[in-house]
mmCIF file of C-alpha atoms in Angstrom:
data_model
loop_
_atom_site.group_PDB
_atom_site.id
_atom_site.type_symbol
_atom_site.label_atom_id
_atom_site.label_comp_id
_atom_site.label_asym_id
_atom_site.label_seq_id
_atom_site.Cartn_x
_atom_site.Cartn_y
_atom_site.Cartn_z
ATOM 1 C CA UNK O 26 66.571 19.751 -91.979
ATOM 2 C CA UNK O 27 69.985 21.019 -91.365
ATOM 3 C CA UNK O 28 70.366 20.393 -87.735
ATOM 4 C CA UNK O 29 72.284 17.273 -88.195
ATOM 5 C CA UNK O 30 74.271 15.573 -91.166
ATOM 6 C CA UNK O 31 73.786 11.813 -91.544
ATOM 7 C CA UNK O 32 76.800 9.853 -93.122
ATOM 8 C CA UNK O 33 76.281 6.246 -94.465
ATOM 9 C CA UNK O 34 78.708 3.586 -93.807
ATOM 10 C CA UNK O 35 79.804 0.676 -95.337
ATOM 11 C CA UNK O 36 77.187 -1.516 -94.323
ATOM 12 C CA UNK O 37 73.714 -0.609 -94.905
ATOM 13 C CA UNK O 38 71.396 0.899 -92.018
ATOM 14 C CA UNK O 39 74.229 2.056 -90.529
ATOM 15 C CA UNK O 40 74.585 5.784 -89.804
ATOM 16 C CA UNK O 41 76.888 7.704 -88.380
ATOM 17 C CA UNK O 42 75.386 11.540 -87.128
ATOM 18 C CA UNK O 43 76.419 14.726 -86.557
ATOM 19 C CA UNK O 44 74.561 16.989 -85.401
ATOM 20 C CA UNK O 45 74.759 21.037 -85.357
ATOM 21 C CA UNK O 46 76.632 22.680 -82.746
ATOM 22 C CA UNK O 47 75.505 26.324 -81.836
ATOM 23 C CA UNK O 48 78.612 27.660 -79.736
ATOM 24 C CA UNK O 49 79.408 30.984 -77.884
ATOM 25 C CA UNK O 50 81.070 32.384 -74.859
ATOM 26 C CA UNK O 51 78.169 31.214 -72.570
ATOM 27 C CA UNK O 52 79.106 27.526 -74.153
ATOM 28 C CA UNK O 53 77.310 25.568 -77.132
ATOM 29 C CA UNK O 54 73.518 23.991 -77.839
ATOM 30 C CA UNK O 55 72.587 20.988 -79.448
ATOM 31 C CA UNK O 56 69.613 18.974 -80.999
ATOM 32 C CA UNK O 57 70.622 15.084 -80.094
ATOM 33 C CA UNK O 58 67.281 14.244 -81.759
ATOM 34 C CA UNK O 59 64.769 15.509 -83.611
ATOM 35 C CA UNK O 60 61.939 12.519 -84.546
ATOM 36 C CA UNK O 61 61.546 15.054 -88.164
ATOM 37 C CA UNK O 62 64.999 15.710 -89.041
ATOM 38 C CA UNK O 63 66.185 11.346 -88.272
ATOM 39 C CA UNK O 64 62.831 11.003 -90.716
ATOM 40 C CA UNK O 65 63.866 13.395 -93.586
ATOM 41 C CA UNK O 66 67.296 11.386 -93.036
ATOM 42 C CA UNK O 67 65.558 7.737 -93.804
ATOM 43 C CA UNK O 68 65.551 6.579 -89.685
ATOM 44 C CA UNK O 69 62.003 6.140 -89.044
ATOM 45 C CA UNK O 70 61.556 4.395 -85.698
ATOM 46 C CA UNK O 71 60.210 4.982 -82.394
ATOM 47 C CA UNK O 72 62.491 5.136 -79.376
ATOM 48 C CA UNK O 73 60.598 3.951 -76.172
ATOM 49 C CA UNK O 74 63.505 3.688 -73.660
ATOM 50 C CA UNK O 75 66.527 5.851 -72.402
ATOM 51 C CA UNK O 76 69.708 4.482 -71.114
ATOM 52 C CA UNK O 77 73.106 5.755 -69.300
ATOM 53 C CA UNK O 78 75.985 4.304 -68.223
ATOM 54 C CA UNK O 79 79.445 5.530 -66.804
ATOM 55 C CA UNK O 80 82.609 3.364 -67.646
ATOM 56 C CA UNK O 81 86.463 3.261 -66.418
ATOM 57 C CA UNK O 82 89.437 2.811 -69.216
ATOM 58 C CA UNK O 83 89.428 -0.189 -70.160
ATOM 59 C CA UNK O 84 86.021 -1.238 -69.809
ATOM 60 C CA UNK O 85 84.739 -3.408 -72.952
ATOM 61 C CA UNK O 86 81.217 -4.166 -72.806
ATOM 62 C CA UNK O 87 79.452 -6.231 -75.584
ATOM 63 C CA UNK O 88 78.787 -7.658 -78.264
ATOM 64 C CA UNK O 89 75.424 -7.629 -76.904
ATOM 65 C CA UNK O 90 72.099 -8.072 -78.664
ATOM 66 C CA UNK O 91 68.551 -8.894 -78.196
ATOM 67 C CA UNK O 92 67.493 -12.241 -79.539
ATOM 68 C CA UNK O 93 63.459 -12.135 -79.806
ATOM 69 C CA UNK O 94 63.013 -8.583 -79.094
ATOM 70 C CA UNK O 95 65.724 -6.714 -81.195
ATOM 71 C CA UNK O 96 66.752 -2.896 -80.935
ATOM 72 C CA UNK O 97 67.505 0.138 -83.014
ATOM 73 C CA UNK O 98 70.022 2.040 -80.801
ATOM 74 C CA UNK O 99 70.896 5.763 -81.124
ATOM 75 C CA UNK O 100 74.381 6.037 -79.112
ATOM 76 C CA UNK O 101 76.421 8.589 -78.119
ATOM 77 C CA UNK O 102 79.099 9.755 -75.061
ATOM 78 C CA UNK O 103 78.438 12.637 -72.810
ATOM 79 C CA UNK O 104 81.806 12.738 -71.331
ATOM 80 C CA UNK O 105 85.147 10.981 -72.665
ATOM 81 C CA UNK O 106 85.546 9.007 -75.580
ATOM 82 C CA UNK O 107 85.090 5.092 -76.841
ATOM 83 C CA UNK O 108 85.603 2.915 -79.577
ATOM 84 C CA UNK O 109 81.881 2.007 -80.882
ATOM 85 C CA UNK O 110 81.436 -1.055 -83.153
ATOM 86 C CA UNK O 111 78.358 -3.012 -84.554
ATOM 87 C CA UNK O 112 78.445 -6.281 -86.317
ATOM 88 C CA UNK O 113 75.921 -6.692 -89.028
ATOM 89 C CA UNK O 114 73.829 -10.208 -87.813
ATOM 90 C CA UNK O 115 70.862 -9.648 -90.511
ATOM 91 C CA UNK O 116 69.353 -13.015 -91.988
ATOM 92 C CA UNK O 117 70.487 -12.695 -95.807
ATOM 93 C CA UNK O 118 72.678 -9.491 -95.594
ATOM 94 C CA UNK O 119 75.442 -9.505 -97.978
ATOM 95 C CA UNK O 120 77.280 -7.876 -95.110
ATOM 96 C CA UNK O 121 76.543 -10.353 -92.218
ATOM 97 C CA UNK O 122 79.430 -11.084 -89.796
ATOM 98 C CA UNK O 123 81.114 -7.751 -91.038
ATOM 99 C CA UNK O 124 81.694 -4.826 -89.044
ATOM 100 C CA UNK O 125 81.790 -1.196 -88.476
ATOM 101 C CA UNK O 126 83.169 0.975 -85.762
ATOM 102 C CA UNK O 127 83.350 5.084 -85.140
ATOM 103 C CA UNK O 128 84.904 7.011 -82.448
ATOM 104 C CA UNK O 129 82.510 8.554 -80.148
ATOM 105 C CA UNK O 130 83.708 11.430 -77.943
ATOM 106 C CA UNK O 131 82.037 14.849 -75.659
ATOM 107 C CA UNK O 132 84.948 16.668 -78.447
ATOM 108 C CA UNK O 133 83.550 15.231 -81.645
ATOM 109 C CA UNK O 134 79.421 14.999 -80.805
ATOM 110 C CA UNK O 135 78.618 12.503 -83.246
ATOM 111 C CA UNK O 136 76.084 9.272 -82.338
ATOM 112 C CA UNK O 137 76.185 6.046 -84.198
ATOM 113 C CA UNK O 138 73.091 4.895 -85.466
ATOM 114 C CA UNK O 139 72.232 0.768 -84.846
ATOM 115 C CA UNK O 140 69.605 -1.021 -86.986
ATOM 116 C CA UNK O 141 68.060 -4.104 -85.159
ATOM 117 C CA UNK O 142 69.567 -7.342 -85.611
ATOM 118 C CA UNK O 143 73.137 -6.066 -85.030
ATOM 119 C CA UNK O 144 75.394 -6.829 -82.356
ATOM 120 C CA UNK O 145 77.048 -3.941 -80.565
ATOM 121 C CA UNK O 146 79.777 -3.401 -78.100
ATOM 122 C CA UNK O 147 82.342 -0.388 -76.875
ATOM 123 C CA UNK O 148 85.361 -0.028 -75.664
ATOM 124 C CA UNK O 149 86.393 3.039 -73.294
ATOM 125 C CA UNK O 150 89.157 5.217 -74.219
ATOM 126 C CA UNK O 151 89.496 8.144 -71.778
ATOM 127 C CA UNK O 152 89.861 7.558 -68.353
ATOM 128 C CA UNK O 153 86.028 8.034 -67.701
ATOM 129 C CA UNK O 154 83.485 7.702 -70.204
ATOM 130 C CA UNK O 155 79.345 8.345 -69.987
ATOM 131 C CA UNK O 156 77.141 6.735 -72.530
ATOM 132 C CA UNK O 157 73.850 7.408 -73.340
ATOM 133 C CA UNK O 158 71.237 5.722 -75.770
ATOM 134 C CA UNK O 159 67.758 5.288 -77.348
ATOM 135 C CA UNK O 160 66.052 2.523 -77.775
ATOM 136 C CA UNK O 161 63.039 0.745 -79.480
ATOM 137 C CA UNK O 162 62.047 -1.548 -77.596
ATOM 138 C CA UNK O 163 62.575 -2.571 -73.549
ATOM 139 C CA UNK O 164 64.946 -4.165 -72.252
ATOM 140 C CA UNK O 165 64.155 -7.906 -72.084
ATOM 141 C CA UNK O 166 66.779 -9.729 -69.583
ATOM 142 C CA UNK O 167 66.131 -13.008 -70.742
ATOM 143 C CA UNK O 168 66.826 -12.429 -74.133
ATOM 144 C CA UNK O 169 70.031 -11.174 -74.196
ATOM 145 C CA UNK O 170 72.982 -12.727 -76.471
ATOM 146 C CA UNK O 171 76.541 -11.740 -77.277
ATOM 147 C CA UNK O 172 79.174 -12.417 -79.651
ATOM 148 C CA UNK O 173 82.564 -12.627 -78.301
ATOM 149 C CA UNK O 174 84.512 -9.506 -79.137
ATOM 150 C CA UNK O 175 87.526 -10.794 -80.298
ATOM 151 C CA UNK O 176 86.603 -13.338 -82.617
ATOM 152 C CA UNK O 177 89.064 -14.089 -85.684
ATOM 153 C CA UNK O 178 86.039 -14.568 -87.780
ATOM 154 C CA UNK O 179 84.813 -11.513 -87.154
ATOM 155 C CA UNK O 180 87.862 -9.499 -86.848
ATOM 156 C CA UNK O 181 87.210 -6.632 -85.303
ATOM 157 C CA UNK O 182 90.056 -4.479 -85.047
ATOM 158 C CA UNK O 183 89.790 -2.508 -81.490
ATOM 159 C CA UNK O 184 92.056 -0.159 -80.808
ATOM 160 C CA UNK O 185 93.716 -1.380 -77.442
ATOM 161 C CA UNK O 186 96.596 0.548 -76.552
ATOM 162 C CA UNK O 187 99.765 -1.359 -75.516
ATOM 163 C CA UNK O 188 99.402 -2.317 -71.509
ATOM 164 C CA UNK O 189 95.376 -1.385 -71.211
ATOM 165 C CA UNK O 190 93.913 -4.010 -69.368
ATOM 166 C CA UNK O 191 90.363 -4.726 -70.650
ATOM 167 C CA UNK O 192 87.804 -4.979 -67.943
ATOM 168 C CA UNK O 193 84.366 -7.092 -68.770
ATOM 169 C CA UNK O 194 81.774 -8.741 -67.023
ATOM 170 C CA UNK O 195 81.949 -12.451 -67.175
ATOM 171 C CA UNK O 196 79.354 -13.000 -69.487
ATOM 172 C CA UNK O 197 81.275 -10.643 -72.073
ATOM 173 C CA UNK O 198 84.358 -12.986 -72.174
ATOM 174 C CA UNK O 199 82.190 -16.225 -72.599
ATOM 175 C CA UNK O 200 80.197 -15.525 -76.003
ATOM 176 C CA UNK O 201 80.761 -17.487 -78.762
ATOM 177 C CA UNK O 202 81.798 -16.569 -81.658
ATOM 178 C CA UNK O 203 79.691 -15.671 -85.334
ATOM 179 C CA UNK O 204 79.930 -19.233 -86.625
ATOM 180 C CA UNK O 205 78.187 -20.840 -83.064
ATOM 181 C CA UNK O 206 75.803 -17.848 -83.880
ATOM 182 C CA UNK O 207 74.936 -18.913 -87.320
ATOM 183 C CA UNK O 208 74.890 -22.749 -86.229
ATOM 184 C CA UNK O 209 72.529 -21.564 -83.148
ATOM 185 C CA UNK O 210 70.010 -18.821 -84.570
ATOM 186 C CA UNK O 211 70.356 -18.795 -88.579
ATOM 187 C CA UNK O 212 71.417 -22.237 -89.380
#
């Protein structure tokens, strides 16, 4: 191993990497991922899909999740920085409804590892932000869900600078919240 170090957080499954930057004056080289070195680390899965997107300030999108066909996610920003969080949504986890968010930036490098069965949403920083991420499994339109982002229950603290305006799609600022959740998928 040694291409990347893997940091646990709070709430299990949750990983937070960093991977090995080889820099000189022609500019740097990195391993985003390496199926052996995620292994060695205890994050066994198999990614079948890529996706990108590019984001203004402002822009909040989630707390998205996959209802019948969940995810693991690999995430990470190309270019600017945002506020990642996941919120643990596990039947039986002594951490369900709790939370965990990193900074993701092109400066710092790291990705932010998602288990299935978590709900995850960002919030854009810089004035432009690219994000890219793995998946295991395809993307199933019809069985999408979301948890409002700014739930009391949950509590998420995002860090929204004095006068940002937060820009969302409809659907973002309709969720409900973790107790509608509970009542609707793990009552």
């Amino acid at each position: 191993m040694g291409k990347i170090t893997v940091t646990t957080c709070e709430i299990d499954g949750l990983y937070e990497i960093t991977p090995t930057v080889f820099e000189d004056a022609r500019g740097y080289f990195m391993e985003t991922y390496n199926y052996q070195d995620f292994k060695e680390a205890g994050i066994d899965v198999q990614f079948v899909q890529d996706n990108q997107s590019a984001s203004q300030k402002g822009v909040l999108r989630g707390l998205h999740f996959q209802i019948h066909y969940p995810q693991d996610k690999l995430v990470r920003v190309i270019r600017g920085e945002v506020y990642d969080v996941a919120v643990d949504l596990r039947k039986g986890s002594k951490t369900y409804g709790k939370w965990h968010g990193v900074y993701l930036s092109e400066e710092n490098k790291k990705q932010f590892f998602i288990p299935k069965d978590f709900a995850h949403g960002f919030l854009v920083l810089s004035d432009y932000a690219e994000f890219a991420y793995k998946c295991t499994d395809f993307y199933h339109p019809n069985d999408e869900g979301g948890l409002l982002y700014s739930d009391p229950e949950i509590g998420i603290a995002w860090p929204i600078p004095d006068g940002m305006e937060l820009l969302m799609a409809e659907k973002d600022k309709q969720w409900g919240g973790i107790r509608a959740f509970t009542q609707t998928y793990r009552g």
